Coordinates of C-alpha atoms in Angstrom, one line a residue:
X1 CA 73.2 113.3 98.7
X2 CA 74.0 109.6 98.4
X3 CA 74.9 108.1 101.7
X4 CA 75.8 104.5 102.6
X5 CA 77.3 102.6 105.5
X6 CA 78.4 99.2 106.3
X7 CA 79.4 97.7 109.8
X8 CA 81.8 94.8 110.2
X9 CA 82.6 93.3 113.4
X10 CA 86.1 92.1 114.0
X11 CA 86.7 88.8 115.3
X12 CA 89.0 88.5 118.4
X13 CA 92.3 87.1 117.8
X14 CA 93.6 84.4 120.0
X15 CA 96.1 86.8 121.5
X16 CA 93.5 89.4 122.3
X17 CA 91.4 86.6 124.3
X18 CA 94.7 85.7 126.0
X19 CA 95.5 89.2 127.0
X20 CA 91.8 89.8 128.2
X21 CA 92.2 86.7 130.5
X22 CA 95.5 87.9 131.7
X23 CA 94.0 91.4 132.5
X24 CA 91.4 89.9 134.7
X25 CA 94.0 87.5 136.5
X26 CA 96.2 90.6 137.3
X27 CA 93.2 92.4 138.5
X28 CA 92.5 89.4 140.8
X29 CA 96.0 89.3 142.0
X30 CA 96.2 93.0 142.6
X31 CA 92.7 92.9 144.4
X32 CA 94.0 90.2 146.9
X33 CA 97.1 92.2 147.5
X34 CA 95.1 95.4 148.0
X35 CA 92.6 93.8 150.6
X36 CA 95.4 92.1 152.6
X37 CA 97.8 95.1 152.7
X38 CA 95.4 97.7 153.3
X39 CA 92.7 95.8 155.6
X40 CA 93.9 97.8 158.4
X41 CA 92.6 100.8 156.7
X42 CA 89.0 99.7 156.4
X43 CA 87.3 99.9 153.1
X44 CA 90.2 101.4 151.1
X45 CA 91.4 97.9 150.2
X46 CA 88.0 96.7 149.1
X47 CA 87.5 99.9 147.1
X48 CA 90.8 99.6 145.3
X49 CA 90.1 95.8 144.7
X50 CA 87.0 96.9 142.9
X51 CA 88.9 99.6 140.9
X52 CA 91.3 96.7 139.7
X53 CA 88.4 94.8 138.1
X54 CA 86.8 97.9 136.8
X55 CA 90.1 98.9 135.0
X56 CA 90.4 95.4 133.7
X57 CA 87.0 95.6 132.3
X58 CA 87.5 99.1 130.6
X59 CA 91.0 97.7 129.2
X60 CA 89.4 94.4 127.9
X61 CA 86.5 96.1 126.1
X62 CA 89.3 97.7 123.9
X63 CA 89.3 94.2 122.1
X64 CA 85.7 94.6 120.9
X65 CA 86.1 96.2 117.6
X66 CA 83.8 97.0 114.7
X67 CA 84.7 99.0 111.5
X68 CA 82.1 101.3 109.9
X69 CA 82.7 102.0 106.1
X70 CA 80.8 105.3 105.2
X71 CA 80.5 106.3 101.6
X72 CA 79.2 109.8 101.0
X73 CA 79.1 110.6 97.3
X74 CA 82.9 110.4 96.4
X75 CA 84.3 110.5 100.0
X76 CA 85.0 107.4 102.0
X77 CA 85.3 107.4 105.9
X78 CA 86.5 104.5 107.8
X79 CA 85.7 104.6 111.6
X80 CA 86.6 102.0 114.4
X81 CA 84.2 101.5 117.0
X82 CA 85.3 100.2 120.5
X83 CA 82.6 98.3 122.4
X84 CA 79.9 99.8 120.5
X85 CA 80.4 103.1 122.2
X86 CA 83.6 104.8 121.3
X87 CA 84.2 106.0 117.7
X88 CA 87.6 107.0 116.1
X89 CA 88.1 108.2 112.6
X90 CA 90.7 105.9 110.9
X91 CA 90.8 107.2 107.6
X92 CA 89.0 109.6 105.2
X93 CA 89.8 110.0 101.5
X94 CA 88.1 111.4 98.2
X95 CA 87.9 108.6 95.6
X96 CA 89.1 111.1 93.0
X97 CA 92.4 111.6 94.9
X98 CA 93.3 108.0 95.5
X99 CA 96.2 106.1 93.8
X100 CA 94.6 102.8 93.4
X101 CA 91.7 100.7 94.9
X102 CA 91.8 97.1 94.2
X103 CA 91.4 93.6 95.7
X104 CA 94.5 92.1 97.5
X105 CA 93.9 89.1 95.3
X106 CA 94.2 91.2 92.1
X107 CA 97.6 90.0 90.4
X108 CA 97.7 93.2 88.5
X109 CA 97.8 95.4 91.5
X110 CA 98.7 93.4 94.6
X111 CA 102.5 94.2 94.1
X112 CA 101.7 97.7 95.3
X113 CA 101.2 96.2 98.7
X114 CA 105.0 95.7 98.9
X115 CA 105.8 99.5 98.7
X116 CA 106.8 101.7 101.8
X117 CA 104.1 103.3 103.4
X118 CA 104.0 105.9 106.2
X119 CA 100.6 104.7 107.6
X120 CA 99.2 101.2 107.3
X121 CA 95.6 100.8 108.5
X122 CA 94.0 97.3 108.8
X123 CA 90.3 97.7 109.1
X124 CA 89.5 94.1 108.4
X125 CA 87.6 91.3 110.3
X126 CA 90.4 88.9 110.2
X127 CA 88.1 86.4 108.4
X128 CA 89.6 84.4 105.5
X129 CA 86.2 84.0 103.6
X130 CA 85.6 87.6 102.6
X131 CA 87.1 89.7 99.8
X132 CA 89.7 92.2 101.1
X133 CA 90.3 95.5 99.3
X134 CA 93.2 98.0 99.6
X135 CA 93.3 101.6 98.8
X136 CA 96.5 103.7 98.6
X137 CA 96.2 107.4 99.0
X138 CA 98.3 110.4 100.1
X139 CA 97.3 112.4 103.2
X140 CA 99.9 113.1 105.9
X141 CA 102.0 110.8 104.1
X142 CA 101.5 107.7 101.8
X143 CA 98.7 105.6 103.5
X144 CA 97.6 102.0 102.8
X145 CA 94.2 100.9 104.1
X146 CA 93.0 97.3 104.0
X147 CA 89.2 96.9 104.2
X148 CA 86.2 94.6 103.5
X149 CA 83.7 96.5 101.5
X150 CA 80.8 94.8 100.0
X151 CA 80.8 94.3 96.1
X152 CA 78.1 97.1 95.7
X153 CA 80.2 99.5 97.6
X154 CA 83.4 99.2 95.6
X155 CA 81.1 99.2 92.3
X156 CA 79.6 102.5 93.4
X157 CA 83.0 104.0 94.0
X158 CA 84.2 103.0 90.6
X159 CA 81.7 105.3 89.0
X160 CA 83.6 108.3 90.6
X161 CA 87.1 107.1 89.3
X162 CA 86.9 104.2 86.9
X163 CA 90.5 104.1 86.1
X164 CA 91.6 104.0 89.9
X165 CA 88.9 101.7 91.3
X166 CA 89.3 98.2 90.2
X167 CA 86.2 95.9 91.0
X168 CA 87.1 92.4 91.4
X169 CA 85.5 90.2 88.6
X170 CA 83.6 87.1 89.6

């Protein structure tokens, strides 16, 4: 059984950094309110203040994302990993059942990106200096997935369905 996996880390957007700072600021304000209003009840205010910061920490770790592309024979799984601890399957497809897999820069196929889709999944890092590919397949509705597989990954997939997988020429 042939098995390959690739891990790519998503770069935090400025909005995610801003939201993270905002979460901690809100936790700080709530902690001050809890301590001042509940000071008559002993340590309950301090306990709630600690809970505010813990909640902010848990929510802010949702912005630490990595994507894992797993190729097992002719099947591809794309997972998201939050804070290197929680994993969720985003997409899974058989290469023989896809409509098309091509580079977003490929002028022959990038018009397909303008179609209507039931699900759109962005499993990219957000960097501009890497090649982004897209795949369209039918599973619980028409799905579009954008991802950043290495050249060798796409080349291996083209062996299973050469008419549907289009490797970017260099």
